[in-house]
Tab-separated table of C-alpha atoms in Angstrom:
chain	number	residue	atom	x	y	z
S	27	UNK	CA	180.323	99.413	126.322
S	28	UNK	CA	179.161	95.849	126.837
S	29	UNK	CA	176.118	94.778	124.828
S	30	UNK	CA	173.139	94.505	127.169
S	31	UNK	CA	169.649	93.043	126.760
S	32	UNK	CA	166.993	94.762	128.866
S	33	UNK	CA	163.511	93.275	129.303
S	34	UNK	CA	160.792	95.673	130.449
S	35	UNK	CA	157.423	94.124	131.251
S	36	UNK	CA	154.200	95.327	132.826
S	37	UNK	CA	150.548	96.067	132.106
S	38	UNK	CA	149.189	98.897	129.951
S	39	UNK	CA	149.536	102.459	131.194
S	40	UNK	CA	152.607	101.955	133.360
S	41	UNK	CA	154.841	103.940	131.017
S	42	UNK	CA	156.530	100.979	129.314
S	43	UNK	CA	156.724	102.373	125.807
S	44	UNK	CA	157.784	105.916	126.691
S	45	UNK	CA	160.323	104.652	129.210
S	46	UNK	CA	161.739	101.944	126.954
S	47	UNK	CA	162.198	104.252	123.966
S	48	UNK	CA	163.846	106.954	126.075
S	49	UNK	CA	166.176	104.505	127.841
S	50	UNK	CA	167.208	102.924	124.541
S	51	UNK	CA	167.871	106.355	123.013
S	52	UNK	CA	169.858	107.540	126.050
S	53	UNK	CA	172.072	104.453	126.081
S	54	UNK	CA	172.476	103.921	122.336
S	55	UNK	CA	170.525	100.677	122.315
S	56	UNK	CA	168.004	99.245	119.880
S	57	UNK	CA	164.333	99.183	120.876
S	58	UNK	CA	161.509	96.722	120.278
S	59	UNK	CA	157.825	97.232	121.050
S	60	UNK	CA	156.518	93.662	121.141
S	61	UNK	CA	152.960	94.817	121.752
S	62	UNK	CA	153.007	96.476	118.336
S	63	UNK	CA	153.804	93.093	116.777
S	64	UNK	CA	150.754	91.489	118.389
S	65	UNK	CA	148.679	94.452	117.293
S	66	UNK	CA	150.074	94.060	113.784
S	67	UNK	CA	149.080	90.423	113.473
S	68	UNK	CA	145.664	91.261	114.938
S	69	UNK	CA	145.189	94.035	112.370
S	70	UNK	CA	146.157	91.591	109.613
S	71	UNK	CA	143.598	89.067	110.878
S	72	UNK	CA	140.857	91.715	110.905
S	73	UNK	CA	141.842	93.043	107.463
S	74	UNK	CA	141.844	89.556	105.970
S	75	UNK	CA	138.504	88.466	107.360
S	76	UNK	CA	139.795	86.020	109.947
S	77	UNK	CA	137.353	85.494	112.829
S	78	UNK	CA	139.248	86.844	115.853
S	79	UNK	CA	136.998	84.801	118.164
S	80	UNK	CA	138.000	81.536	116.450
S	81	UNK	CA	141.339	80.252	117.825
S	82	UNK	CA	141.548	77.558	115.134
S	83	UNK	CA	141.157	80.083	112.322
S	84	UNK	CA	143.720	82.370	113.961
S	85	UNK	CA	146.186	79.499	114.426
S	86	UNK	CA	145.833	78.492	110.779
S	87	UNK	CA	146.590	82.027	109.584
S	88	UNK	CA	149.313	82.873	112.121
S	89	UNK	CA	152.220	82.152	109.791
S	90	UNK	CA	150.921	84.157	106.818
S	91	UNK	CA	151.628	87.859	107.508
S	92	UNK	CA	155.158	89.205	107.088
S	93	UNK	CA	155.836	91.510	110.041
S	94	UNK	CA	158.950	93.694	110.092
S	95	UNK	CA	159.840	95.834	113.107
S	96	UNK	CA	162.279	98.743	112.959
S	97	UNK	CA	164.417	99.053	116.098
S	98	UNK	CA	165.454	102.720	116.072
S	99	UNK	CA	163.989	104.197	119.298
S	100	UNK	CA	163.671	107.611	117.628
S	101	UNK	CA	161.464	106.288	114.820
S	102	UNK	CA	160.213	102.767	115.628
S	103	UNK	CA	158.479	101.402	112.546
S	104	UNK	CA	156.355	98.355	111.811
S	105	UNK	CA	155.167	97.022	108.484
S	106	UNK	CA	152.835	94.165	107.570
S	107	UNK	CA	153.323	92.630	104.136
S	108	UNK	CA	155.311	95.733	103.227
S	109	UNK	CA	152.644	98.230	104.292
S	110	UNK	CA	153.145	100.762	107.103
S	111	UNK	CA	150.981	99.570	109.984
S	112	UNK	CA	152.006	102.068	112.678
S	113	UNK	CA	148.682	103.955	112.466
S	114	UNK	CA	146.157	101.179	111.792
S	115	UNK	CA	147.351	99.002	114.685
S	116	UNK	CA	146.380	101.699	117.229
S	117	UNK	CA	142.661	101.708	116.443
S	118	UNK	CA	140.072	100.773	119.061
S	119	UNK	CA	139.025	97.799	116.925
S	120	UNK	CA	142.526	96.316	117.167
S	121	UNK	CA	142.801	97.194	120.859
S	122	UNK	CA	139.572	95.328	121.640
S	123	UNK	CA	140.693	92.167	119.836
S	124	UNK	CA	144.439	91.922	120.456
S	125	UNK	CA	144.155	89.960	123.722
S	126	UNK	CA	142.108	87.213	122.079
S	127	UNK	CA	144.465	86.936	119.118
S	128	UNK	CA	147.643	87.061	121.196
S	129	UNK	CA	146.355	84.302	123.505
S	130	UNK	CA	146.505	81.748	120.667
S	131	UNK	CA	149.637	79.569	121.174
S	132	UNK	CA	150.521	79.524	117.475
S	133	UNK	CA	150.496	83.325	117.377
S	134	UNK	CA	152.712	83.556	120.463
S	135	UNK	CA	155.143	80.995	119.059
S	136	UNK	CA	155.409	82.890	115.764
S	137	UNK	CA	155.882	86.311	117.373
S	138	UNK	CA	158.223	85.029	120.097
S	139	UNK	CA	160.523	83.543	117.452
S	140	UNK	CA	160.527	86.887	115.631
S	141	UNK	CA	161.312	88.775	118.850
S	142	UNK	CA	164.220	86.499	119.752
S	143	UNK	CA	165.756	86.874	116.291
S	144	UNK	CA	165.555	90.677	116.532
S	145	UNK	CA	167.158	90.686	119.997
S	146	UNK	CA	169.935	88.368	118.853
S	147	UNK	CA	170.747	90.668	115.916
S	148	UNK	CA	171.076	93.812	118.053
S	149	UNK	CA	174.846	94.278	118.196
S	150	UNK	CA	174.964	97.045	120.807
S	151	UNK	CA	172.115	95.638	122.873
S	152	UNK	CA	168.392	96.237	122.979
S	153	UNK	CA	165.504	97.294	125.207
S	154	UNK	CA	162.551	94.958	124.623
S	155	UNK	CA	159.197	95.872	126.135
S	156	UNK	CA	156.104	93.745	126.500
S	157	UNK	CA	154.270	91.437	128.869
S	158	UNK	CA	156.219	88.187	128.809
S	159	UNK	CA	159.739	89.257	127.842
S	160	UNK	CA	161.523	88.436	131.098
S	161	UNK	CA	159.550	85.254	131.699
S	162	UNK	CA	159.251	83.691	128.238
S	163	UNK	CA	160.818	85.560	125.324
S	164	UNK	CA	164.193	86.483	126.828
S	165	UNK	CA	164.495	84.611	130.153
S	166	UNK	CA	168.272	85.159	130.081
S	167	UNK	CA	168.046	88.950	129.639
S	168	UNK	CA	170.820	90.839	131.442
S	169	UNK	CA	168.317	93.032	133.264
S	170	UNK	CA	164.595	92.508	133.839
S	171	UNK	CA	162.318	95.318	134.974
S	172	UNK	CA	158.624	95.068	135.810
S	173	UNK	CA	156.744	98.381	135.774
S	174	UNK	CA	153.571	98.721	137.820
S	175	UNK	CA	151.156	101.520	138.724
S	176	UNK	CA	147.747	101.837	140.312
S	177	UNK	CA	144.745	101.311	138.000
S	178	UNK	CA	143.732	104.937	138.599
S	179	UNK	CA	147.118	106.315	137.538
S	180	UNK	CA	147.236	104.063	134.496
S	181	UNK	CA	143.720	105.044	133.420
S	182	UNK	CA	144.508	108.738	133.781
S	183	UNK	CA	147.624	108.377	131.618
S	184	UNK	CA	145.902	106.335	128.953
S	185	UNK	CA	142.950	108.732	128.839
S	186	UNK	CA	145.405	111.577	128.354
S	187	UNK	CA	146.967	109.716	125.431
S	188	UNK	CA	143.542	109.040	123.921
S	189	UNK	CA	142.542	112.713	124.221
S	190	UNK	CA	139.347	113.013	126.192
S	191	UNK	CA	138.314	109.393	126.647
S	192	UNK	CA	136.349	108.548	129.783
S	193	UNK	CA	138.734	107.758	132.651
S	194	UNK	CA	136.350	105.347	134.404
S	195	UNK	CA	135.685	103.417	131.206
S	196	UNK	CA	139.406	103.362	130.436
S	197	UNK	CA	140.129	102.004	133.919
S	198	UNK	CA	137.623	99.178	133.452
S	199	UNK	CA	139.087	98.365	130.032
S	200	UNK	CA	142.603	98.214	131.490
S	201	UNK	CA	141.512	95.916	134.319
S	202	UNK	CA	139.747	93.661	131.814
S	203	UNK	CA	142.873	93.556	129.639
S	204	UNK	CA	145.037	92.760	132.680
S	205	UNK	CA	142.777	89.847	133.589
S	206	UNK	CA	142.892	88.463	130.050
S	207	UNK	CA	146.665	88.816	129.752
S	208	UNK	CA	147.389	87.434	133.226
S	209	UNK	CA	145.115	84.404	132.916
S	210	UNK	CA	145.960	83.161	129.428
S	211	UNK	CA	147.527	79.702	129.375
S	212	UNK	CA	150.412	80.587	127.056
S	213	UNK	CA	152.992	83.096	128.352
S	214	UNK	CA	150.760	85.097	130.707
S	215	UNK	CA	151.608	88.576	131.926
S	216	UNK	CA	153.766	87.942	135.003
S	217	UNK	CA	156.721	89.381	136.863
S	218	UNK	CA	159.884	87.298	136.481
S	219	UNK	CA	161.338	86.096	139.782
S	220	UNK	CA	164.551	88.036	139.169
S	221	UNK	CA	162.922	91.219	137.852
S	222	UNK	CA	163.286	94.606	139.539
S	223	UNK	CA	159.830	96.032	140.229
S	224	UNK	CA	159.377	99.777	139.725
S	225	UNK	CA	156.086	101.334	140.834
S	226	UNK	CA	155.516	104.359	138.597
S	227	UNK	CA	152.289	105.579	140.267
S	228	UNK	CA	153.858	108.610	141.943
S	229	UNK	CA	156.803	109.107	139.591
S	230	UNK	CA	157.114	111.429	136.628
S	231	UNK	CA	158.116	109.868	133.321
S	232	UNK	CA	161.555	111.466	133.622
S	233	UNK	CA	162.040	109.926	137.067
S	234	UNK	CA	161.142	106.488	135.748
S	235	UNK	CA	163.552	106.897	132.836
S	236	UNK	CA	166.374	107.983	135.141
S	237	UNK	CA	165.681	105.045	137.457
S	238	UNK	CA	165.860	102.514	134.623
S	239	UNK	CA	168.942	104.120	133.036
S	240	UNK	CA	170.687	103.861	136.413
S	241	UNK	CA	169.737	100.198	136.720
S	242	UNK	CA	171.111	99.467	133.238
S	243	UNK	CA	174.345	101.361	133.885
S	244	UNK	CA	174.819	99.475	137.162
S	245	UNK	CA	174.299	96.168	135.336
S	246	UNK	CA	176.796	97.160	132.642
S	247	UNK	CA	179.353	98.146	135.294
S	248	UNK	CA	178.870	94.801	137.039
S	249	UNK	CA	179.535	92.966	133.781
């Protein structure tokens, strides 16, 4: 099998993580959740008393934390300075501050460099999911996919994940996050010109996975 690099982008709640992990597992590829890396550096900033509303303070500290991402889709891990961060990075506090931290150019430069090195080291290929993978991080990826879904569908899914959270409030939070990610000056959330768009609104997770696996297999065959 040819090594293949797959970039999967899109906003929150479109099924990126579940799809990416399943596709990587099905095809024997590595997997990288880039959003977890931005959450990890945000958690480090919070834990170390850095003002997450101060871009200068964030930029100054951006090179300090040591972030290590495991790439096994079955058990994706992430550590910060040697400590397991997989739980702490999913708190509401981190969620509310990650957009501001990840908008700082020095943070994006640091994390982008890390992401490219991980992708380059993946011998059998890798599925990388995020918001700027096809446009900025890996513009030469073999296959680029952009997942979308209606705000209502995304809010319902995210509320289900968060066990009982208010759907309307979740929808507003997602729209606010979209606006922040799409309007930032450095590497905004955007669909690459050569990306395949997949609307997941009316699809089951399994249907989305099968669609993406087919796209990857077709790309491999073409190579």
